[in-house]
Short mmCIF file of C-alpha atoms and ligand atoms in Angstrom, two decimals:
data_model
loop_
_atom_site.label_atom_id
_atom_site.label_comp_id
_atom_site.label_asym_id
_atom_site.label_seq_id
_atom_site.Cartn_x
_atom_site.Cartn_y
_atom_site.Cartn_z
CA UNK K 633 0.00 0.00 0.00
CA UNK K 634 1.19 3.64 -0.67
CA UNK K 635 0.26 6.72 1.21
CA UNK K 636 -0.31 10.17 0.12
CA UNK K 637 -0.81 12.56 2.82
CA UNK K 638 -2.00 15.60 1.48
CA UNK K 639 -2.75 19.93 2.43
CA UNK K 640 -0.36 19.18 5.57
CA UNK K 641 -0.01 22.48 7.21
CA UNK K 642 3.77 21.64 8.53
CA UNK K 643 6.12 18.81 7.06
CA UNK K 644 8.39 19.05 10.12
CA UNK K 645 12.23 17.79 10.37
CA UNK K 646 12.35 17.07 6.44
CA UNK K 647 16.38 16.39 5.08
CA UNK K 648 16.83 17.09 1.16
CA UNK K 649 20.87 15.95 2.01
CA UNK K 650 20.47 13.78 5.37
CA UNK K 651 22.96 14.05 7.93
CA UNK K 652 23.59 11.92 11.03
CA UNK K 653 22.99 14.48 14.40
CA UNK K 654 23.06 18.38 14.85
CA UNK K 655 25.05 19.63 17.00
CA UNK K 656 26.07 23.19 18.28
CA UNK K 657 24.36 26.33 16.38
CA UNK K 658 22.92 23.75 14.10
CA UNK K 659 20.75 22.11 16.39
CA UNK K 660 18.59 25.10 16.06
CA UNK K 661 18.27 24.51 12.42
CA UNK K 662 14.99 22.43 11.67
CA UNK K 663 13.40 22.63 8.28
CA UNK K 664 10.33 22.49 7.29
CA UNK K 665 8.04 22.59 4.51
CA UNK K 666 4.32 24.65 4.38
CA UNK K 667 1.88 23.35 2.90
CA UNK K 668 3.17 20.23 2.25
CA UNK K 669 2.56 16.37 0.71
CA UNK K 670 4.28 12.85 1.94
CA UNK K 671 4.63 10.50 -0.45
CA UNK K 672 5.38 6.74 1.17
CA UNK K 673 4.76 3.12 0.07
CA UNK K 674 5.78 0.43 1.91
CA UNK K 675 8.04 0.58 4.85
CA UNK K 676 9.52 3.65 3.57
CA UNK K 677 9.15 7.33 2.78
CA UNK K 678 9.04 7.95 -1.61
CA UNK K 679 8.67 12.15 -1.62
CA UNK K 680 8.03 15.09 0.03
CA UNK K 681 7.68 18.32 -0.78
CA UNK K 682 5.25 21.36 -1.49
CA UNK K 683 1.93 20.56 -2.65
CA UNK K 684 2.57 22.73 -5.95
CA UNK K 685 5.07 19.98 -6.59
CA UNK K 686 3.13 17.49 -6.45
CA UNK K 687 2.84 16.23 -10.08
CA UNK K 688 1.84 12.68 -12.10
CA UNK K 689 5.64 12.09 -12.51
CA UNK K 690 6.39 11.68 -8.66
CA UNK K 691 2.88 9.83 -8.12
CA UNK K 692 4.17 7.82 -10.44
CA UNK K 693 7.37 6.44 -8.70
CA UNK K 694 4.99 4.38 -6.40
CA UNK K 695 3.47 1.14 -8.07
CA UNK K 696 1.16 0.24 -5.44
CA UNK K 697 -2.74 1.60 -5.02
CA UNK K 698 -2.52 4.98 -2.95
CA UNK K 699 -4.72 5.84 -0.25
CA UNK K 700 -5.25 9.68 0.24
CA UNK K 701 -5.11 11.26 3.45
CA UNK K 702 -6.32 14.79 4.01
CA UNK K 703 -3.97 16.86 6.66
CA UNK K 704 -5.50 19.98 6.39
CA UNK K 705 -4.47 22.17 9.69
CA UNK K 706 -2.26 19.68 10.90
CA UNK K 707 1.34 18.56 10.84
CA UNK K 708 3.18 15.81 10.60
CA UNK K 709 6.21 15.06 12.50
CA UNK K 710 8.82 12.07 12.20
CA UNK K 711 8.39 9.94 15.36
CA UNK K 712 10.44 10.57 18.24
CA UNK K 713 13.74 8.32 18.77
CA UNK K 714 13.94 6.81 22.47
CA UNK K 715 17.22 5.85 22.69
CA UNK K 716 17.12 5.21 26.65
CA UNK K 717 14.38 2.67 27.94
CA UNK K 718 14.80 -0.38 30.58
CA UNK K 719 10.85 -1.54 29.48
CA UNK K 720 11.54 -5.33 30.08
CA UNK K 721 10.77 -5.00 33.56
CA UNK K 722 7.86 -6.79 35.98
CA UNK K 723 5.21 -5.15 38.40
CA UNK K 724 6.17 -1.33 39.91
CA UNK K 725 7.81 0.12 42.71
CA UNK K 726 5.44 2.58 44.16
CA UNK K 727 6.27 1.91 47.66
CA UNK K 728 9.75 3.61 46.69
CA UNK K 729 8.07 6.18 45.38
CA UNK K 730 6.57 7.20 48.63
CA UNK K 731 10.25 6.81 50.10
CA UNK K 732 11.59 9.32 47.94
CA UNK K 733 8.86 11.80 48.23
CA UNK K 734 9.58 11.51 52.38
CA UNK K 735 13.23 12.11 51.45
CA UNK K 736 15.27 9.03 50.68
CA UNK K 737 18.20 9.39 48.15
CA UNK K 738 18.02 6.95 44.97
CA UNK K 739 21.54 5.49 46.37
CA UNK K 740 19.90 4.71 50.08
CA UNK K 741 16.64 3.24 48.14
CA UNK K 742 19.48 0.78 46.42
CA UNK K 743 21.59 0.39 49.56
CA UNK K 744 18.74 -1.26 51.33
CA UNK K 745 17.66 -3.87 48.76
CA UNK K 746 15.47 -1.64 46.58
CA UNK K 747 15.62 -0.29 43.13
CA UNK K 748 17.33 -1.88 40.83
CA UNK K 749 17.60 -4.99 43.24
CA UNK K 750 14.13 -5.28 43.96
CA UNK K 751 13.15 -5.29 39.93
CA UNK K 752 15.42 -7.98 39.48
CA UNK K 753 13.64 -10.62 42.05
CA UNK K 754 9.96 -9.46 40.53
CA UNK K 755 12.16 -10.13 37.36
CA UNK K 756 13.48 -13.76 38.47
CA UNK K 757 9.70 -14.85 39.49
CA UNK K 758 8.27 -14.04 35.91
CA UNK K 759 8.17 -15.59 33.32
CA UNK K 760 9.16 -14.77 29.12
CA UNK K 761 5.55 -14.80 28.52
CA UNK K 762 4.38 -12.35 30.90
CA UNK K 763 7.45 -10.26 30.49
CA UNK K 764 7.31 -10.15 26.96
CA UNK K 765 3.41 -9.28 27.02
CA UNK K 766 4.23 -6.27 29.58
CA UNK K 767 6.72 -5.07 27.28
CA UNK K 768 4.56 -4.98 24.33
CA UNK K 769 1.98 -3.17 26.06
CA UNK K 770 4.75 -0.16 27.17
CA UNK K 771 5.39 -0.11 23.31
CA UNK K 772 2.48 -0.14 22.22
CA UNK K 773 1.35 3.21 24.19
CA UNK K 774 4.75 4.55 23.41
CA UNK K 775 3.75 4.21 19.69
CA UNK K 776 0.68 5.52 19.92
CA UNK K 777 2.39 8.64 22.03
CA UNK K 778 4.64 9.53 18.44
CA UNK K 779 7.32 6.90 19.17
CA UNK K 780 9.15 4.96 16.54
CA UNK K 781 12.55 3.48 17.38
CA UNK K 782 13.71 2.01 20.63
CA UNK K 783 16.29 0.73 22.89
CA UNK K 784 16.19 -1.55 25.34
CA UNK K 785 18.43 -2.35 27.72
CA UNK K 786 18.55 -5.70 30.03
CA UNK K 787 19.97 -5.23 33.79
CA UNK K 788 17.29 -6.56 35.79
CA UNK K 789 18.10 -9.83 35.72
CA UNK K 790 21.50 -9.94 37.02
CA UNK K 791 22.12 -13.23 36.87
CA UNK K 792 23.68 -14.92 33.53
CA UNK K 793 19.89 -16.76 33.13
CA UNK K 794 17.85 -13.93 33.79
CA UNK K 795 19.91 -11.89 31.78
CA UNK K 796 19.18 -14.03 28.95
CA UNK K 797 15.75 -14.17 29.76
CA UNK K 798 15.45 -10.42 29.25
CA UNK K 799 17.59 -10.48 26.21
CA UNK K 800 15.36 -13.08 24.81
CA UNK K 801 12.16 -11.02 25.61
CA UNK K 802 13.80 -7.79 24.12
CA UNK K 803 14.51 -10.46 20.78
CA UNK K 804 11.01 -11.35 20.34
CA UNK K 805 9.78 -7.77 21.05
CA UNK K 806 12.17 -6.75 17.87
CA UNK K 807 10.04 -9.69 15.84
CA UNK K 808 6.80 -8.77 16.87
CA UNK K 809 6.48 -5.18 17.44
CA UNK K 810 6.60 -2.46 14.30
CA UNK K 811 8.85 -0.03 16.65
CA UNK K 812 12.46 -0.33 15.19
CA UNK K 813 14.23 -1.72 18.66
CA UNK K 814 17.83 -1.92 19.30
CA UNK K 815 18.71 -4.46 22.41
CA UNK K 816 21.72 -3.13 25.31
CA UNK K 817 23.25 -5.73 27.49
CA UNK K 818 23.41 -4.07 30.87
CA UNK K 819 24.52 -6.98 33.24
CA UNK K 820 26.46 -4.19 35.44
CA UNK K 821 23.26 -2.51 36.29
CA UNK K 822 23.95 -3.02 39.88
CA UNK K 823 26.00 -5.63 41.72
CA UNK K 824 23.28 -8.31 43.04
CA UNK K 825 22.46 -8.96 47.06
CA UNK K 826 23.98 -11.97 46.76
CA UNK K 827 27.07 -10.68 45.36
CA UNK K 828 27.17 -8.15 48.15
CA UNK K 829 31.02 -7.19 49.30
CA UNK K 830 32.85 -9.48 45.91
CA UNK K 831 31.91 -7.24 43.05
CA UNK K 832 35.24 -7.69 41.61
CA UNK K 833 33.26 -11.36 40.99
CA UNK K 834 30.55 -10.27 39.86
CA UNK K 835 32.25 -8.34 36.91
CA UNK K 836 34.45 -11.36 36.69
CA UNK K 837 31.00 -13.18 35.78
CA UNK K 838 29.64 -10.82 33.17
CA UNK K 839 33.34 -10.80 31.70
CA UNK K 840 33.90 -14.56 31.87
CA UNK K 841 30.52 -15.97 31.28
CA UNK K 842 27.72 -13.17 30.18
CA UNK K 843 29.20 -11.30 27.44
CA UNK K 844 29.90 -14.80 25.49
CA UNK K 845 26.29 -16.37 25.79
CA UNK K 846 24.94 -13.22 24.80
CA UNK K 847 27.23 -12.93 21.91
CA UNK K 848 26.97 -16.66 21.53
CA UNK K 849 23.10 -16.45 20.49
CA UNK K 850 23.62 -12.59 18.92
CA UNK K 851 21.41 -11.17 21.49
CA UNK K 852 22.63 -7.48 22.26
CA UNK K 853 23.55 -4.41 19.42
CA UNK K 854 25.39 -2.78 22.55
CA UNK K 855 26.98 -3.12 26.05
CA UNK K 856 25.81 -0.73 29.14
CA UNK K 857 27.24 -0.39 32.21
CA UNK K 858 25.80 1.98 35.61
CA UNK K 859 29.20 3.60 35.74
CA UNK K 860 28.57 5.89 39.00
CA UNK K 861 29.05 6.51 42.67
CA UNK K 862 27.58 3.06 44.48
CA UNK K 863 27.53 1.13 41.15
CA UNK K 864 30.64 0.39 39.33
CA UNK K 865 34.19 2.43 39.17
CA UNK K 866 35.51 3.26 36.09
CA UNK K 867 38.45 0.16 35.94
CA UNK K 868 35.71 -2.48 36.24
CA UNK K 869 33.46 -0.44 33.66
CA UNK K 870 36.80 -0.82 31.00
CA UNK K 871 37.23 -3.84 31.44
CA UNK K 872 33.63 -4.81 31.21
CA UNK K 873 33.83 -2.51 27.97
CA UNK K 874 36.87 -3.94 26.54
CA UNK K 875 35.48 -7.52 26.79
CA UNK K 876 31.94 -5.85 25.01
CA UNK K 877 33.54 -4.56 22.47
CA UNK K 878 35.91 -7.88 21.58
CA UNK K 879 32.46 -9.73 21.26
CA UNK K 880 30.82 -6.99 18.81
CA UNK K 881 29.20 -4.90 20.71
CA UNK K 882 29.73 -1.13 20.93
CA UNK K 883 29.62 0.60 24.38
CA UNK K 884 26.75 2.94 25.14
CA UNK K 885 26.54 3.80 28.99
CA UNK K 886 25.13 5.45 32.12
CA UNK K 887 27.62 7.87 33.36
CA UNK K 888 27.59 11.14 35.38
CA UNK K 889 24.19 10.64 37.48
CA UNK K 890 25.06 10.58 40.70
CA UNK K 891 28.98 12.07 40.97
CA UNK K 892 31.86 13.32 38.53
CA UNK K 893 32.20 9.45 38.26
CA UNK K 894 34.88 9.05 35.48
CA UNK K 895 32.60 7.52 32.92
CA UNK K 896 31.93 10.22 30.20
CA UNK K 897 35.75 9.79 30.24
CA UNK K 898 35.94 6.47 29.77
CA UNK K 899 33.09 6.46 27.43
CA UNK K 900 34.54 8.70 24.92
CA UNK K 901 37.87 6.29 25.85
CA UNK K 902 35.91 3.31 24.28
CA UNK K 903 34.00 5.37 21.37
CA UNK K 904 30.85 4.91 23.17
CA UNK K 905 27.73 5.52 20.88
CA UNK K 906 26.41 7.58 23.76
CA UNK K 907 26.78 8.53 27.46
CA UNK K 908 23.87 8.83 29.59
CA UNK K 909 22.57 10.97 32.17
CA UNK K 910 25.26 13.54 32.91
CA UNK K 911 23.93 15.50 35.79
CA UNK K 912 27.31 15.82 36.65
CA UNK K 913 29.07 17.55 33.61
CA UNK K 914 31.90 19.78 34.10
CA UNK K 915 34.39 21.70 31.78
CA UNK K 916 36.69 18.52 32.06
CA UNK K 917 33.90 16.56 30.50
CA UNK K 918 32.74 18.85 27.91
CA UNK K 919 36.20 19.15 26.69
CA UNK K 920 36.38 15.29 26.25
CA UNK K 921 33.28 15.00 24.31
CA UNK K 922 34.18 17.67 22.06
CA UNK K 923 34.86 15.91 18.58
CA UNK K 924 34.17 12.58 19.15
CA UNK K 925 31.74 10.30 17.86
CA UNK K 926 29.84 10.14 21.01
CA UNK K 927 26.27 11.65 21.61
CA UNK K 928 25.73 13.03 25.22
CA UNK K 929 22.15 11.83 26.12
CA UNK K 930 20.06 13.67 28.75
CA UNK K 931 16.82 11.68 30.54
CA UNK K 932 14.61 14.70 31.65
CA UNK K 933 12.21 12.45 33.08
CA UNK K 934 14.46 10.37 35.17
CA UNK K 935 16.25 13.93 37.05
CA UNK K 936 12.56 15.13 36.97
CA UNK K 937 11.47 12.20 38.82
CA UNK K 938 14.20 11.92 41.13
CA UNK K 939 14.53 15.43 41.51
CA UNK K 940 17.88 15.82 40.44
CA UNK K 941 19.68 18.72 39.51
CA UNK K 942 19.52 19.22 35.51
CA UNK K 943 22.86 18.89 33.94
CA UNK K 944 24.34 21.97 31.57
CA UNK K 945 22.72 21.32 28.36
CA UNK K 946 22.75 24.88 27.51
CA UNK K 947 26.49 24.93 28.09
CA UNK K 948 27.07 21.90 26.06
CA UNK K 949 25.29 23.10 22.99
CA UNK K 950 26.90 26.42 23.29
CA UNK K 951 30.55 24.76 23.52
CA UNK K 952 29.30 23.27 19.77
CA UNK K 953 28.18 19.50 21.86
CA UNK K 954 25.05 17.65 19.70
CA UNK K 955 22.61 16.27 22.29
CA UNK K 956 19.84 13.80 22.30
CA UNK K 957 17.27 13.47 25.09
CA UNK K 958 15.15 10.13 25.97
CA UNK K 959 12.61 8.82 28.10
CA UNK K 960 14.69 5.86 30.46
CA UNK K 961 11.22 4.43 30.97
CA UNK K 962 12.08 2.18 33.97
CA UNK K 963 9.96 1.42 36.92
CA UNK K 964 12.43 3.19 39.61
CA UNK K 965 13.73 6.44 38.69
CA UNK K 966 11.25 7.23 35.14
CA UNK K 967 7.95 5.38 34.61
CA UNK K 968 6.65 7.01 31.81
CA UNK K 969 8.04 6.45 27.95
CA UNK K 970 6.07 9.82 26.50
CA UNK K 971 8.37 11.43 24.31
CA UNK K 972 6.13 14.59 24.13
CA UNK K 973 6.47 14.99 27.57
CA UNK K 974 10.31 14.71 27.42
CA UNK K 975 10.48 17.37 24.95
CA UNK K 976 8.48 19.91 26.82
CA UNK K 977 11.01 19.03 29.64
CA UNK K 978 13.99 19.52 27.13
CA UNK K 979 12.83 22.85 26.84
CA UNK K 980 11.36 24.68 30.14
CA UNK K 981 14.19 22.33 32.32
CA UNK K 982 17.43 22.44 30.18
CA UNK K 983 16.19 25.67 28.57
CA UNK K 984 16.25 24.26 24.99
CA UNK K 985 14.75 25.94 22.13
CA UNK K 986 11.84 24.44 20.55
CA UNK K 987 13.86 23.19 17.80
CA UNK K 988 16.97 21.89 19.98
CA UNK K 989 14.82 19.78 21.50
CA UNK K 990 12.79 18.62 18.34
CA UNK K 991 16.14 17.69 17.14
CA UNK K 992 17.33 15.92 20.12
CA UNK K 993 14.13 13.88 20.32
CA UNK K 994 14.37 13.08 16.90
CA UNK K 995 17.30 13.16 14.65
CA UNK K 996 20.18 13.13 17.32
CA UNK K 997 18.34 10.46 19.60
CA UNK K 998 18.27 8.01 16.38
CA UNK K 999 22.09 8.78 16.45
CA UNK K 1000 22.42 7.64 20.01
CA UNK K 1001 20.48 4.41 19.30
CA UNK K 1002 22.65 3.76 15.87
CA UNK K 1003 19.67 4.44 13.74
CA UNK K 1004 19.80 7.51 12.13
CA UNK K 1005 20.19 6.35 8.69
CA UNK K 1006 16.80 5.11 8.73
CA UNK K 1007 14.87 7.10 11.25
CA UNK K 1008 14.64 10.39 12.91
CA UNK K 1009 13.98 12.43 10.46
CA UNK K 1010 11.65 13.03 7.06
CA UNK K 1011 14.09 11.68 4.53
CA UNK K 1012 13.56 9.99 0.52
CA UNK K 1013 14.81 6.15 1.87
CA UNK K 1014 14.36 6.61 5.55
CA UNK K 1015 11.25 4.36 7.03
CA UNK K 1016 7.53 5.83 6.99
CA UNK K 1017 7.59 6.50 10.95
CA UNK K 1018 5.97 9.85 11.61
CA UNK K 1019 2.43 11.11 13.03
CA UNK K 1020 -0.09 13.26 11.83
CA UNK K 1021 -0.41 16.07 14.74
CA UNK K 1022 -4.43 16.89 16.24
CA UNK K 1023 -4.61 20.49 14.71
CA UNK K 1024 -1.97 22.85 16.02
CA UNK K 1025 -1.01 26.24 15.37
CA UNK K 1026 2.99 26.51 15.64
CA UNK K 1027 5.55 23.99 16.05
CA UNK K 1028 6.58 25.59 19.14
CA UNK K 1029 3.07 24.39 20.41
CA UNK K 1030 4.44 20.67 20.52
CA UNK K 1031 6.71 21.27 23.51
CA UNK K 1032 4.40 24.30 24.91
CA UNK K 1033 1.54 22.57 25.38
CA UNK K 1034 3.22 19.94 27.90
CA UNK K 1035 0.75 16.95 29.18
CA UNK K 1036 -1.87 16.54 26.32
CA UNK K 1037 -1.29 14.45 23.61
CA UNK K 1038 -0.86 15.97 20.50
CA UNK K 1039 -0.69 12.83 18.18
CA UNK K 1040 -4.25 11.87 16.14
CA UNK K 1041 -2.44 9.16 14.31
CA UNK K 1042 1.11 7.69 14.50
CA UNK K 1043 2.31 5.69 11.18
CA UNK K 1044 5.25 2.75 11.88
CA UNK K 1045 6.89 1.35 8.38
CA UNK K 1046 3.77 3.34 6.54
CA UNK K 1047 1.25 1.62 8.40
CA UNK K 1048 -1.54 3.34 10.81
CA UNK K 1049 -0.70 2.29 14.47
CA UNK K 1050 -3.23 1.74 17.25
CA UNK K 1051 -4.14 4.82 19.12
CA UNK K 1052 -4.63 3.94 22.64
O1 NIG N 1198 18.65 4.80 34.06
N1 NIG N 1198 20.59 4.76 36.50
C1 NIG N 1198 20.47 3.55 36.43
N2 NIG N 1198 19.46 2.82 35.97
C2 NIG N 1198 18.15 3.29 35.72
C3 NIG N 1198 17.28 3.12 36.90
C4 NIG N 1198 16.75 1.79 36.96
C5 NIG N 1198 15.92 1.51 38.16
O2 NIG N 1198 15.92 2.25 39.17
O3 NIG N 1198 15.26 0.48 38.08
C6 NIG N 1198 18.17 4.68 35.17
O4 NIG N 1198 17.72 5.63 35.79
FE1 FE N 1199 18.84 4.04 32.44
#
């Protein structure tokens, strides 16, 4: 089937000459066309352009019977890229929620068995089945937020079978779901209870034994690690890295949430795709990212959550730093995968501009999750992921009008996705 969406008020985040990320000055650049068509058959996008272009010769380039769609006073948007989710996960911690609001840190929450440690025994008691069917629900209302590419990280299972387990259920999800999904092995999430006082063996066991059964049944595009105050230094984070990267996969971490921890450094050491978090970013560490091929990633919803303080993304862009924002939908420290949401925080939190933070969401986010040749933007080639907007005035409304959902109807691969 092809689609031609016609009248649309706003063709938003189009690329005549695609390019991989903005960064700097450019991420204010977004172009757009007024007035606009969107050509697509198949998975992927065939034209755009101006609807006084629209001619017989580029219908023609489609062979397939084309359904018209009228956008009049609406937009259409590519879908956001989430390059930051830990959706595998089983039940919810709302009794740690409570703790925080009556003042416990994140790191005392872990210290005493919760967090991370308590999703990984709901974790070990469930099974593929009802994992999997959680996980497809999460995407499924991510999709029908604007969503179109995600990755998933494991880390709650923490042991070599759980591990798999999750890896498995992230494997089927890519089968299954229309989302593009990229799967991060993330055994160094946090050291386990029972591995309490010998973490030196516990890295020795995702070294030795994880990183080859994963690799053995191809089962992770990259390798995480929690590289942080309380979680794991930067020597056993290079070496966990260095054994990643021997097996295929490239290095894309958490780093700077919780301290000046070391790992944007040893990040940009191991050509990371992208570093996480970075509350704590300071000149040291924006001078190490500068010119390298790795995109600092900011979670919005996870420092909102938490109520952390916001790292410098002002700074960072001004220094001439590209950066990408995501959702880390998790059950502990960000339980909520809306990408509109995350942009509105890009702007009023890190003080973005509008268009920063389109681009982030979009365009540089696909770049953190190694999928910007095919997503993130409205590009001849790329895949038909976008969504026709509800009517809105301005672009700038997207971020501005924070908590509705703007979306009437998200497209994946040129097909219509549930609304939910
Ligand atoms: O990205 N920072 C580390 N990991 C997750 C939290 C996971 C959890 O608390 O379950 C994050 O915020
Ligand atoms: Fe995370």
């Amino acid at each position: 089937m092809a689609i031609l969406i016609k009248n649309i008020q706003k063709l938003v985040q189009v690329e005549k000459e695609p390019v991989p990320f903005r960064a700097g000055k450019e991420m204010q650049t977004l172009h757009t066309v007024d007035h606009a068509f969107l050509l697509t058959e198949g998975d992927y996008i065939v034209d755009f352009g101006s609807m006084d272009l629209l001619t017989e010769k580029v219908l023609k380039q489609v062979k397939e019977p084309i359904e018209e769609i009228d956008a009049t006073g609406k937009m259409v948007f590519p879908s956001f890229c989430d390059s930051h989710t830990h959706i595998v996960y089983a039940g919810s911690r709302e009794v740690e929620y409570i703790d925080k609001i009556k003042g416990l840190s994140y790191e005392e929450i872990a210290k005493r068995g919760g967090g991370i440690n308590n999703s990984a025994k709901r974790l070990a008691e469930a099974t593929e089945d009802e994992l999997f069917q959680a996980a497809m629900n999460r995407l499924e209302e991510m999709a029908s937020l604007g969503t179109g590419a995600v990755e998933i990280k494991s880390g709650y299972g923490l042991n070599t079978e759980n591990e798999l387990k999750m890896l498995r259920v992230i494997q089927r999800l890519k089968e299954h779901s229309p989302i593009i999904i990229k799967s991060n092995f993330l055994g160094a999430h946090a050291v386990p209870l029972e591995y309490k006082g010998k973490q030196t063996e516990y890295v020795d066991l995702i070294i030795n034994e994880m990183i080859p059964m994963v690799a053995a049944e191809d089962l992770a595009d990259y390798i995480d690690v929690f590289c942080d105050k309380g979680f794991f230094t930067p020597d056993e984070t290079e070496r966990i890295l260095m054994q990643g990267i021997k097996y295929g996969m490239r290095p894309k971490i958490h780093a700077n949430e919780l301290d000046y921890s070391g790992g944007i450094q040893v990040g940009v050491k191991y050509n990371a795709l992208s570093v996480d978090h970075l509350e704590y970013t300071g000149d040291d560490e924006i001078e190490a990212l500068l010119n390298t091929e790795t995109m600092p990633t900011f979670l919005p919803g996870a420092a909102f959550f938490l109520g952390m303080i916001y790292g410098p993304v002002r700074k960072m862009m001004d220094a001439g730093l590209p950066i990408a924002l995501a959702s880390d939908f998790n059950p502990g420290s960000s339980p909520s995968g809306n990408m509109q949401l995350i942009l509105s925080m890009g702007c009023v939190n890190y003080k973005m501009l509008p268009e920063e933070a389109i681009n982030a969401t979009t365009l540089n986010s696909a770049y953190a999750m190694g999928v910007s040749d095919v997503a993130g933007s409205i590009a001849k080639g790329k895949y038909a992921n976008f969504f026709i907007t509800k009517p809105i005035p301005t672009v700038e409304f997207m971020p501005y009008s924070y908590g509705s959902d703007k979306v009437e109807q998200p497209f994946l691969k040129g097909k219509r996705v549930n609304k939910i």
